[in-house]
């Protein structure tokens, strides 16, 4: 619902700030006074076309802003698009500049298309040549579904659920089929690589260990020579005393001295330990020397093995770990291809099951929609008849689509035949301007309990209507306004008399400049303006006529509200 409107420097309006409430608000005034400016501004705010030419003369820019009470569907759309911390209202605004315009929701910049998407769920404008919500073919199925009962809504959910599950299986099937066909062409290559890596029998850290062993074998002669020399110098020198002999000699001298100086006993013990360590080191060197021998055959084996490892690394990965990881990947690919036929067969069964389930649920949904339509058609025709379109035929047309969707296989369109003998044609292509407003009003009256659009704007709804039909329009608009916020531009006093809030728009020239003013009328001023709208001069008779209109309207609304409460 629209709660607040701010317009600055727009066409002839310098600044206008209006508050709106529930019910029916009528905008009236002399022809050319500027009533359409309000509608143009609101339509611009919800994503309609705006032009730099609409900037008030002498101003650099125009600013339009409207505050709406948020609805569940709007909240859902905004949340999905990253809007957080939403409150009970949202603010839509547009700034028009010579270089372009900026659209915002709650101060956040958005595209005009997104603003329009949100606006379609906030306001429905019905007027001459307007392509409004109810006249969009793509909305007709949604309208039928919106008036369905709980059983119908459960059918919708079942169809959606079957469609989603079917899509999941189909996507997996198509992906697996595509990958299977591709992998089947590469399976021989995968198996060749798999065999080559497995035969290489690579082990982690093997390369480092082989390189160490190769280094020893390459330098075996030098190692043995040096180790033998080290052993003899430490333990068994043929040309003189070894290190062990010299340490033992020192040990004897210190041991002899320790007999007289007890403080030398610790030193003597340390020297004895050194002698023992020299013996152990010498033994280790000897053993190592005995184990090292030149082995050309083993060296050849190592070189060959290292070449295999290098070859594998050049082909399948920089490290043995990467090669082994690729080996696991190859095993999975081969396994996937080998198991794909079995999985494809399983998926085909699931697809058939859910296709049949989807078709069954869709058929039930179609039948439910047809029952809703059979009830809707005479109700709309009855409303149209009361609005002066007695012989109009209204039909809900069903066509079956080849493709599936989450809302079933139905393509639904509203058809109309305004005159006897004329064929049923598309609603949007058949109705004239005046008929368009009355058709929309009829549909709104039937659909008001399930309406998703909280605010309705009727622009010149009374075009081509007079007499009894005008009174019926007035009463129907009054009824509709009990559930829906309505803004109505009208020239008919009988329609204006039914309003909850009456705005009078005037255009004046001051200092060679044109200004538009808008005033909210009290009861007395309303009666005077109703008299003025009747086309007669304001006098006793016209005022009495206006009072009668106003009184009858108030009485009708009172009785309507009371009857509604007693139901």
Coordinates of C-alpha atoms in Angstrom, one line a residue:
X1 CA 0.0 0.0 0.0
X2 CA 1.2 3.5 -0.9
X3 CA 1.6 5.6 2.3
X4 CA 3.6 8.6 1.2
X5 CA 4.4 10.5 -2.0
X6 CA 7.0 13.2 -2.5
X7 CA 7.4 15.0 -5.9
X8 CA 9.9 17.8 -6.5
X9 CA 10.4 19.9 -9.6
X10 CA 8.4 17.6 -11.8
X11 CA 6.7 19.2 -14.9
X12 CA 4.6 21.9 -13.3
X13 CA 4.9 20.7 -9.7
X14 CA 7.5 22.5 -7.6
X15 CA 7.0 20.4 -4.5
X16 CA 4.2 18.2 -3.5
X17 CA 4.0 15.9 -0.4
X18 CA 1.0 13.7 0.1
X19 CA 0.0 11.1 2.6
X20 CA -2.2 8.2 1.6
X21 CA -4.3 5.8 3.6
X22 CA -6.6 2.8 2.9
X23 CA -9.7 3.1 0.8
X24 CA -10.6 5.2 -2.2
X25 CA -8.7 8.4 -3.0
X26 CA -10.1 10.4 -6.0
X27 CA -8.2 13.0 -7.9
X28 CA -10.4 15.5 -9.6
X29 CA -10.1 18.9 -11.3
X30 CA -10.7 20.8 -14.5
X31 CA -9.5 19.2 -17.7
X32 CA -5.8 19.9 -18.2
X33 CA -5.3 20.8 -14.5
X34 CA -2.6 18.2 -14.1
X35 CA -4.3 15.2 -12.6
X36 CA -2.2 12.9 -14.7
X37 CA 1.0 14.3 -13.2
X38 CA 0.4 12.4 -10.0
X39 CA -0.1 9.1 -11.9
X40 CA 2.9 9.9 -14.2
X41 CA 5.1 10.5 -11.1
X42 CA 3.9 7.3 -9.4
X43 CA 4.5 5.2 -12.5
X44 CA 8.0 6.7 -12.8
X45 CA 8.8 5.8 -9.2
X46 CA 7.8 2.1 -9.9
X47 CA 10.0 1.9 -13.0
X48 CA 8.0 3.5 -15.8
X49 CA 9.5 5.7 -18.5
X50 CA 10.7 9.2 -17.5
X51 CA 12.2 11.9 -19.6
X52 CA 14.5 14.8 -18.9
X53 CA 11.7 16.9 -20.5
X54 CA 9.7 16.3 -17.4
X55 CA 12.1 18.3 -15.2
X56 CA 10.4 21.5 -14.2
X57 CA 11.6 24.5 -16.2
X58 CA 14.5 26.2 -14.4
X59 CA 15.4 23.2 -12.3
X60 CA 18.5 21.0 -12.7
X61 CA 16.7 17.8 -11.7
X62 CA 13.5 16.2 -10.5
X63 CA 13.1 13.9 -7.5
X64 CA 10.3 11.4 -7.0
X65 CA 9.9 9.3 -3.9
X66 CA 7.2 6.9 -2.6
X67 CA 6.9 4.9 0.6
X68 CA 5.0 1.5 0.5
X69 CA 4.1 -1.0 3.1
X70 CA 6.1 -4.1 2.4
X71 CA 4.3 -7.3 1.3
X72 CA 5.6 -10.9 1.7
X73 CA 6.3 -11.4 -2.0
X74 CA 8.2 -8.0 -2.1
X75 CA 10.2 -9.0 1.0
X76 CA 11.1 -12.3 -0.6
X77 CA 12.3 -10.7 -3.9
X78 CA 14.4 -8.1 -2.0
X79 CA 15.9 -10.6 0.3
X80 CA 16.9 -12.8 -2.6
X81 CA 18.6 -9.8 -4.1
X82 CA 20.7 -8.9 -1.1
X83 CA 18.5 -6.5 0.8
X84 CA 19.0 -7.0 4.6
X85 CA 17.2 -5.6 7.7
X86 CA 14.0 -4.9 5.9
X87 CA 11.4 -3.1 7.9
X88 CA 7.6 -2.7 7.5
X89 CA 8.0 -0.2 4.7
X90 CA 10.2 0.3 1.7
X91 CA 11.2 3.6 -0.1
X92 CA 11.4 3.7 -3.9
X93 CA 12.9 6.9 -5.4
X94 CA 14.1 8.2 -8.8
X95 CA 16.2 11.2 -9.5
X96 CA 15.8 12.6 -13.1
X97 CA 18.7 14.6 -14.5
X98 CA 19.5 15.8 -18.0
X99 CA 22.2 13.1 -18.3
X100 CA 19.9 10.3 -17.1
X101 CA 18.2 9.1 -14.0
X102 CA 19.1 7.1 -10.8
X103 CA 16.8 4.5 -9.2
X104 CA 17.0 3.6 -5.6
X105 CA 15.3 1.2 -3.1
X106 CA 15.9 2.1 0.5
X107 CA 18.7 4.4 -0.7
X108 CA 20.5 1.6 -2.5
X109 CA 21.1 2.0 -6.3
X110 CA 19.2 -0.5 -8.5
X111 CA 18.5 -0.8 -12.2
X112 CA 15.3 0.5 -13.7
X113 CA 14.3 -3.1 -14.7
X114 CA 14.6 -4.2 -11.0
X115 CA 12.6 -1.2 -9.9
X116 CA 10.0 -2.1 -12.4
X117 CA 10.0 -5.8 -11.3
X118 CA 9.3 -4.6 -7.7
X119 CA 6.7 -2.0 -8.9
X120 CA 4.6 -4.7 -10.6
X121 CA 3.8 -6.2 -7.2
X122 CA 3.1 -2.8 -5.6
X123 CA 0.8 -0.9 -8.0
X124 CA -1.4 -1.8 -10.9
X125 CA -2.4 1.1 -13.1
X126 CA -5.4 0.8 -15.3
X127 CA -6.1 3.5 -17.9
X128 CA -6.3 4.3 -21.5
X129 CA -3.9 2.0 -23.5
X130 CA -2.2 0.8 -20.3
X131 CA -0.6 -2.7 -20.5
X132 CA -1.5 -3.4 -16.9
X133 CA -1.0 -6.5 -14.7
X134 CA -4.3 -8.2 -15.6
X135 CA -3.8 -7.7 -19.3
X136 CA -0.4 -9.5 -19.4
X137 CA -0.9 -13.0 -20.8
X138 CA 2.0 -14.4 -18.8
X139 CA 0.1 -13.4 -15.6
X140 CA -3.2 -15.2 -16.4
X141 CA -2.1 -18.6 -15.2
X142 CA -0.8 -17.0 -12.0
X143 CA -4.2 -15.2 -11.5
X144 CA -6.1 -18.5 -11.9
X145 CA -3.8 -20.2 -9.4
X146 CA -4.1 -17.3 -6.9
X147 CA -7.9 -17.9 -6.4
X148 CA -7.5 -21.7 -6.0
X149 CA -8.2 -23.3 -2.6
X150 CA -5.8 -25.2 -0.4
X151 CA -6.2 -28.4 -2.4
X152 CA -5.3 -26.5 -5.6
X153 CA -2.2 -25.0 -3.9
X154 CA -1.1 -28.4 -2.8
X155 CA -1.4 -29.6 -6.4
X156 CA 0.8 -26.7 -7.4
X157 CA 3.4 -27.7 -4.8
X158 CA 3.3 -31.4 -6.0
X159 CA 3.8 -30.3 -9.6
X160 CA 6.7 -28.1 -8.6
X161 CA 8.3 -30.8 -6.5
X162 CA 8.0 -33.4 -9.3
X163 CA 9.5 -30.9 -11.8
X164 CA 12.5 -30.1 -9.6
X165 CA 13.2 -33.8 -8.9
X166 CA 12.8 -34.6 -12.6
X167 CA 15.2 -31.8 -13.5
X168 CA 17.8 -33.1 -11.1
X169 CA 17.7 -36.6 -12.6
X170 CA 17.7 -35.2 -16.1
X171 CA 20.7 -33.0 -15.5
X172 CA 22.7 -35.8 -13.9
X173 CA 21.7 -38.1 -16.8
X174 CA 22.8 -35.6 -19.5
X175 CA 26.0 -34.8 -17.7
X176 CA 26.8 -38.5 -17.2
X177 CA 25.9 -39.3 -20.8
X178 CA 28.1 -36.5 -22.1
X179 CA 31.0 -37.4 -19.8
X180 CA 30.5 -41.1 -20.5
X181 CA 30.7 -40.6 -24.3
X182 CA 33.8 -38.5 -23.9
X183 CA 35.5 -40.8 -21.4
X184 CA 34.6 -43.9 -23.6
X185 CA 36.8 -42.4 -26.3
X186 CA 39.6 -42.0 -23.8
X187 CA 39.2 -45.2 -21.8
X188 CA 42.0 -47.0 -23.7
X189 CA 44.4 -44.1 -23.1
X190 CA 43.4 -44.0 -19.4
X191 CA 44.0 -47.8 -19.1
X192 CA 47.4 -47.5 -20.8
X193 CA 48.5 -44.7 -18.4
X194 CA 47.1 -46.7 -15.4
X195 CA 49.0 -49.8 -16.4
X196 CA 52.2 -47.8 -17.0
X197 CA 52.1 -46.1 -13.6
X198 CA 51.1 -49.3 -11.7
X199 CA 54.0 -51.3 -13.4
X200 CA 56.4 -48.6 -12.3
X201 CA 55.4 -49.5 -8.7
X202 CA 56.5 -46.1 -7.4
X203 CA 57.1 -45.6 -3.7
X204 CA 57.3 -42.4 -1.7
X205 CA 60.9 -41.4 -0.7
X206 CA 62.3 -44.1 -3.0
X207 CA 64.1 -41.6 -5.2
X208 CA 65.9 -40.0 -2.4
X209 CA 67.1 -43.3 -1.0
X210 CA 68.3 -44.5 -4.4
X211 CA 70.2 -41.3 -5.0
X212 CA 72.0 -41.8 -1.6
X213 CA 72.9 -45.4 -2.5
X214 CA 74.1 -44.4 -6.0
X215 CA 76.3 -41.7 -4.4
X216 CA 77.9 -44.4 -2.2
X217 CA 78.5 -46.9 -5.1
X218 CA 80.0 -44.2 -7.4
X219 CA 82.5 -43.3 -4.7
X220 CA 83.0 -46.8 -3.1
X221 CA 86.8 -46.9 -3.8
X222 CA 87.5 -43.5 -2.2
X223 CA 85.2 -44.3 0.7
X224 CA 87.0 -47.6 1.4
X225 CA 90.5 -46.0 1.1
X226 CA 89.7 -43.2 3.5
X227 CA 87.8 -45.4 6.0
X228 CA 90.7 -47.9 6.1
X229 CA 93.2 -45.1 6.7
X230 CA 90.9 -43.6 9.4
X231 CA 90.6 -47.0 11.0
X232 CA 94.4 -47.6 11.1
X233 CA 95.2 -44.1 12.4
X234 CA 92.6 -44.5 15.1
X235 CA 93.2 -48.0 16.2
X236 CA 95.9 -50.0 14.4
X237 CA 98.8 -48.0 12.9
X238 CA 101.6 -50.1 11.3
X239 CA 104.0 -47.1 11.0
X240 CA 103.7 -45.8 14.5
X241 CA 101.4 -45.3 17.4
X242 CA 97.7 -45.1 16.7
X243 CA 95.4 -42.6 18.4
X244 CA 94.1 -45.4 20.6
X245 CA 97.7 -46.2 21.7
X246 CA 98.5 -42.6 22.4
X247 CA 95.4 -42.2 24.5
X248 CA 96.1 -45.4 26.4
X249 CA 99.7 -44.1 27.1
X250 CA 98.3 -40.9 28.4
X251 CA 95.8 -42.8 30.5
X252 CA 98.6 -44.8 32.2
X253 CA 100.5 -41.6 33.0
X254 CA 97.4 -39.9 34.5
X255 CA 96.5 -43.1 36.4
X256 CA 100.0 -43.3 37.9
X257 CA 99.7 -39.6 39.0
X258 CA 96.3 -40.2 40.5
X259 CA 97.8 -42.4 43.1
X260 CA 99.2 -39.3 44.6
X261 CA 96.6 -36.7 43.5
X262 CA 93.1 -37.8 43.9
X263 CA 91.7 -34.8 42.0
X264 CA 93.2 -36.5 38.8
X265 CA 90.9 -39.5 39.1
X266 CA 88.0 -37.8 37.2
X267 CA 90.4 -36.8 34.4
X268 CA 91.7 -40.4 34.3
X269 CA 88.1 -41.7 34.0
X270 CA 87.3 -39.3 31.2
X271 CA 90.5 -40.4 29.3
X272 CA 89.4 -44.1 29.8
X273 CA 86.0 -43.2 28.3
X274 CA 87.7 -41.6 25.4
X275 CA 89.7 -44.8 24.8
X276 CA 86.5 -46.8 24.8
X277 CA 84.8 -44.4 22.4
X278 CA 87.8 -44.6 20.0
X279 CA 87.4 -48.4 20.1
X280 CA 83.7 -48.2 19.3
X281 CA 84.2 -45.6 16.5
X282 CA 87.0 -47.7 15.0
X283 CA 84.8 -50.8 15.1
X284 CA 82.0 -48.9 13.3
X285 CA 84.3 -47.5 10.7
X286 CA 85.6 -51.0 10.1
X287 CA 82.1 -52.5 9.7
X288 CA 81.1 -49.7 7.4
X289 CA 84.2 -50.2 5.3
X290 CA 83.5 -53.9 5.1
X291 CA 80.0 -53.2 3.8
X292 CA 81.0 -50.8 1.1
X293 CA 82.1 -52.5 -2.1
X294 CA 82.1 -51.5 -5.7
X295 CA 79.0 -53.1 -7.4
X296 CA 78.6 -52.1 -11.1
X297 CA 75.5 -54.3 -11.5
X298 CA 73.7 -52.7 -8.6
X299 CA 74.7 -49.2 -9.8
X300 CA 73.2 -50.1 -13.2
X301 CA 70.0 -51.2 -11.5
X302 CA 69.8 -47.9 -9.5
X303 CA 70.4 -45.8 -12.7
X304 CA 67.7 -47.7 -14.5
X305 CA 65.2 -47.3 -11.6
X306 CA 65.9 -43.6 -11.3
X307 CA 65.4 -43.2 -15.1
X308 CA 62.0 -44.8 -14.7
X309 CA 61.1 -42.4 -11.9
X310 CA 62.2 -39.4 -13.9
X311 CA 60.2 -40.7 -16.9
X312 CA 57.1 -41.0 -14.8
X313 CA 57.6 -37.5 -13.3
X314 CA 58.0 -36.0 -16.8
X315 CA 54.7 -37.6 -17.9
X316 CA 52.5 -37.6 -14.8
X317 CA 53.6 -35.2 -12.1
X318 CA 56.5 -33.3 -10.6
X319 CA 56.6 -35.6 -7.5
X320 CA 55.9 -39.2 -6.8
X321 CA 53.0 -38.0 -4.6
X322 CA 51.4 -36.2 -7.5
X323 CA 51.9 -39.3 -9.7
X324 CA 50.2 -41.5 -7.2
X325 CA 47.4 -39.0 -6.8
X326 CA 46.9 -39.0 -10.6
X327 CA 46.9 -42.8 -10.4
X328 CA 43.9 -42.6 -8.0
X329 CA 42.2 -40.2 -10.4
X330 CA 42.7 -42.6 -13.3
X331 CA 41.2 -45.4 -11.4
X332 CA 38.1 -43.3 -10.6
X333 CA 37.7 -42.3 -14.2
X334 CA 38.0 -45.9 -15.4
X335 CA 35.6 -47.0 -12.7
X336 CA 33.2 -44.2 -13.6
X337 CA 33.1 -45.2 -17.3
X338 CA 32.7 -48.9 -16.4
X339 CA 29.8 -48.1 -14.0
X340 CA 28.2 -45.3 -16.1
X341 CA 26.0 -47.6 -18.1
X342 CA 24.5 -49.1 -14.9
X343 CA 24.0 -45.6 -13.5
X344 CA 22.5 -44.3 -16.8
X345 CA 20.0 -47.2 -16.7
X346 CA 19.1 -46.4 -13.1
X347 CA 18.6 -42.7 -14.0
X348 CA 16.4 -43.5 -17.0
X349 CA 14.1 -45.5 -14.6
X350 CA 13.9 -42.5 -12.2
X351 CA 13.3 -40.1 -15.0
X352 CA 10.4 -42.3 -16.3
X353 CA 9.0 -42.5 -12.8
X354 CA 9.0 -38.8 -12.2
X355 CA 7.9 -37.9 -15.8
X356 CA 4.8 -40.1 -15.2
X357 CA 4.3 -38.5 -11.8
X358 CA 4.7 -35.0 -13.2
X359 CA 2.3 -35.7 -16.0
X360 CA -0.2 -37.2 -13.6
X361 CA 0.0 -34.2 -11.2
X362 CA 0.0 -31.7 -14.1
X363 CA -3.2 -33.2 -15.5
X364 CA -4.8 -33.0 -12.1
X365 CA -3.6 -29.3 -11.9
X366 CA -5.1 -28.6 -15.3
X367 CA -8.5 -30.0 -14.3
X368 CA -8.4 -28.0 -11.1
X369 CA -7.6 -24.8 -13.1
X370 CA -10.5 -25.6 -15.5
X371 CA -12.9 -25.9 -12.6
X372 CA -11.7 -22.5 -11.2
X373 CA -12.1 -21.0 -14.7
X374 CA -15.6 -22.4 -15.1
X375 CA -16.6 -20.6 -11.9
X376 CA -14.6 -17.5 -12.8
X377 CA -16.1 -17.0 -16.3
X378 CA -19.8 -16.4 -15.3
X379 CA -18.8 -14.2 -12.3
X380 CA -16.8 -11.9 -14.6
X381 CA -19.6 -11.8 -17.2
X382 CA -22.0 -10.9 -14.4
X383 CA -19.8 -8.1 -13.3
X384 CA -19.4 -6.9 -16.9
X385 CA -23.1 -7.0 -17.4
X386 CA -23.7 -4.8 -14.4
X387 CA -21.2 -2.3 -15.9
X388 CA -23.1 -2.0 -19.2
X389 CA -21.4 -4.8 -21.1
X390 CA -24.4 -7.1 -21.1
X391 CA -23.6 -9.3 -24.0
X392 CA -19.8 -9.7 -23.4
X393 CA -18.4 -13.2 -23.3
X394 CA -15.4 -13.9 -21.2
X395 CA -13.4 -17.2 -21.6
X396 CA -10.3 -18.7 -20.1
X397 CA -8.4 -20.4 -22.9
X398 CA -6.2 -23.5 -22.2
X399 CA -3.4 -24.7 -24.4
X400 CA -0.9 -27.5 -23.6
X401 CA 2.8 -26.7 -23.9
X402 CA 5.2 -29.3 -25.1
X403 CA 7.8 -28.3 -22.6
X404 CA 7.5 -28.9 -18.8
X405 CA 7.7 -26.1 -16.2
X406 CA 7.4 -25.9 -12.5
X407 CA 3.8 -24.6 -12.9
X408 CA 2.6 -27.4 -15.2
X409 CA 2.0 -27.7 -18.9
X410 CA -0.8 -25.2 -19.3
X411 CA -0.7 -22.0 -21.3
X412 CA -3.6 -19.9 -20.1
X413 CA -5.0 -16.7 -21.7
X414 CA -8.1 -14.6 -21.0
X415 CA -10.3 -14.1 -24.1
X416 CA -13.1 -11.7 -24.7
X417 CA -16.0 -11.1 -27.1
X418 CA -17.5 -7.6 -26.4
X419 CA -20.3 -7.9 -28.9
X420 CA -22.6 -10.8 -30.0
X421 CA -21.4 -12.6 -33.1
X422 CA -17.8 -11.5 -32.6
X423 CA -15.2 -14.3 -32.0
X424 CA -13.3 -14.5 -28.8
X425 CA -10.0 -12.7 -29.0
X426 CA -7.1 -12.0 -26.7
X427 CA -8.1 -9.7 -23.9
X428 CA -5.4 -7.2 -24.5
X429 CA -6.2 -6.9 -28.2
X430 CA -9.9 -6.8 -27.9
X431 CA -10.8 -4.2 -25.3
X432 CA -11.1 -0.5 -26.0
X433 CA -9.9 2.0 -23.5
X434 CA -13.3 2.3 -21.7
X435 CA -13.9 -1.4 -21.9
X436 CA -10.4 -2.1 -20.5
X437 CA -11.2 -0.2 -17.3
X438 CA -14.5 -2.0 -16.9
X439 CA -13.0 -5.4 -17.6
X440 CA -10.2 -4.8 -15.1
X441 CA -12.7 -3.6 -12.5
X442 CA -14.8 -6.7 -13.1
X443 CA -11.8 -9.0 -12.7
X444 CA -10.7 -7.1 -9.7
X445 CA -14.1 -7.4 -8.1
X446 CA -14.0 -11.2 -8.6
X447 CA -10.3 -11.6 -7.6
X448 CA -10.1 -9.0 -4.8
X449 CA -9.8 -11.6 -2.0
X450 CA -6.7 -13.2 -3.7
X451 CA -5.3 -10.0 -5.1
X452 CA -1.5 -9.7 -4.8
X453 CA -1.3 -6.1 -5.8
X454 CA -2.1 -3.9 -2.8
X455 CA -2.7 -0.6 -4.7
X456 CA -4.8 0.0 -7.8
X457 CA -4.8 3.2 -9.9
X458 CA -7.8 3.9 -12.2
X459 CA -6.9 6.6 -14.7
X460 CA -10.1 7.9 -16.3
X461 CA -12.0 4.7 -15.4
X462 CA -15.3 6.6 -16.2
X463 CA -14.3 7.1 -19.9
X464 CA -17.4 6.3 -22.0
X465 CA -19.6 5.6 -19.0
X466 CA -22.7 7.4 -17.9
X467 CA -26.1 7.0 -16.2
X468 CA -26.8 3.7 -14.4
X469 CA -23.5 2.2 -15.5
X470 CA -21.6 5.1 -13.8
X471 CA -23.5 4.5 -10.5
X472 CA -22.6 0.8 -10.7
X473 CA -19.0 1.7 -11.3
X474 CA -19.1 4.0 -8.4
X475 CA -20.5 1.3 -6.1
X476 CA -18.1 -1.3 -7.3
X477 CA -15.1 0.9 -6.8
X478 CA -16.4 1.6 -3.3
X479 CA -16.7 -2.1 -2.6
X480 CA -13.3 -2.8 -4.0
X481 CA -11.7 -0.1 -1.9
X482 CA -12.8 -1.9 1.2
X483 CA -10.0 -4.5 0.5
X484 CA -7.7 -2.6 -1.9
X485 CA -6.2 0.9 -1.8
X486 CA -7.5 2.7 -4.9
X487 CA -6.4 6.0 -6.5
X488 CA -8.9 7.1 -9.1
X489 CA -8.8 10.0 -11.6
X490 CA -12.4 10.7 -12.5
X491 CA -14.7 13.2 -14.1
X492 CA -17.8 11.7 -12.8
X493 CA -19.3 13.2 -9.6
X494 CA -21.0 9.9 -8.8
X495 CA -17.7 8.1 -8.7
X496 CA -15.9 11.0 -6.8
X497 CA -18.7 10.9 -4.2
X498 CA -17.8 7.4 -3.1
X499 CA -14.2 8.5 -2.1
X500 CA -12.7 8.3 1.4
X501 CA -10.3 11.1 0.4
X502 CA -11.0 13.7 -2.2
X503 CA -8.1 15.6 -3.8
X504 CA -8.8 18.7 -6.0
X505 CA -6.2 19.7 -8.5
X506 CA -6.0 23.3 -10.0
X507 CA -3.7 24.9 -12.4
X508 CA -3.0 28.7 -11.9
X509 CA -0.8 31.3 -13.6
X510 CA 1.1 33.6 -11.3
X511 CA 3.7 36.1 -12.6
X512 CA 3.5 34.5 -16.0
X513 CA 4.4 31.1 -14.5
X514 CA 2.1 28.1 -14.3
X515 CA 1.6 26.4 -11.0
X516 CA -0.3 23.3 -10.0
X517 CA -1.9 23.0 -6.5
X518 CA -3.5 20.1 -4.9
X519 CA -5.9 20.3 -1.9
X520 CA -7.5 17.7 0.2
X521 CA -11.2 18.6 0.5
X522 CA -13.3 18.6 3.7
X523 CA -17.0 17.7 3.5
X524 CA -18.3 21.1 2.6
X525 CA -15.7 21.7 -0.1
X526 CA -16.3 18.2 -1.4
X527 CA -20.0 18.9 -1.9
X528 CA -19.1 22.2 -3.7
X529 CA -16.7 20.4 -6.0
X530 CA -19.2 17.6 -6.7
X531 CA -21.6 20.3 -7.8
X532 CA -19.0 21.9 -10.0
X533 CA -18.2 18.5 -11.5
X534 CA -21.9 18.0 -12.4
X535 CA -21.4 20.6 -15.2
X536 CA -23.9 23.1 -13.8
X537 CA -23.2 26.5 -12.1
X538 CA -22.8 26.2 -8.4
X539 CA -26.2 27.1 -7.0
X540 CA -29.0 25.8 -4.8
X541 CA -30.0 23.0 -7.2
X542 CA -26.5 21.8 -8.1
X543 CA -25.6 21.9 -4.4
X544 CA -28.7 19.9 -3.5
X545 CA -27.8 17.4 -6.2
X546 CA -24.2 17.2 -4.9
X547 CA -25.5 16.7 -1.3
X548 CA -27.7 13.9 -2.5
X549 CA -24.9 12.2 -4.3
X550 CA -22.6 12.5 -1.2
X551 CA -25.4 11.3 1.2
X552 CA -26.3 8.3 -1.0
X553 CA -22.6 7.4 -1.3
X554 CA -22.0 7.6 2.4
X555 CA -25.2 5.5 3.1
X556 CA -24.1 2.9 0.6
X557 CA -20.7 2.6 2.1
X558 CA -22.2 2.4 5.6
X559 CA -24.6 -0.4 4.6
X560 CA -21.9 -2.2 2.7
X561 CA -19.6 -2.2 5.7
X562 CA -22.3 -3.3 8.1
X563 CA -23.4 -6.1 5.8
X564 CA -19.8 -7.2 5.5
X565 CA -19.5 -7.3 9.3
X566 CA -22.7 -9.3 9.7
X567 CA -21.5 -12.1 7.3

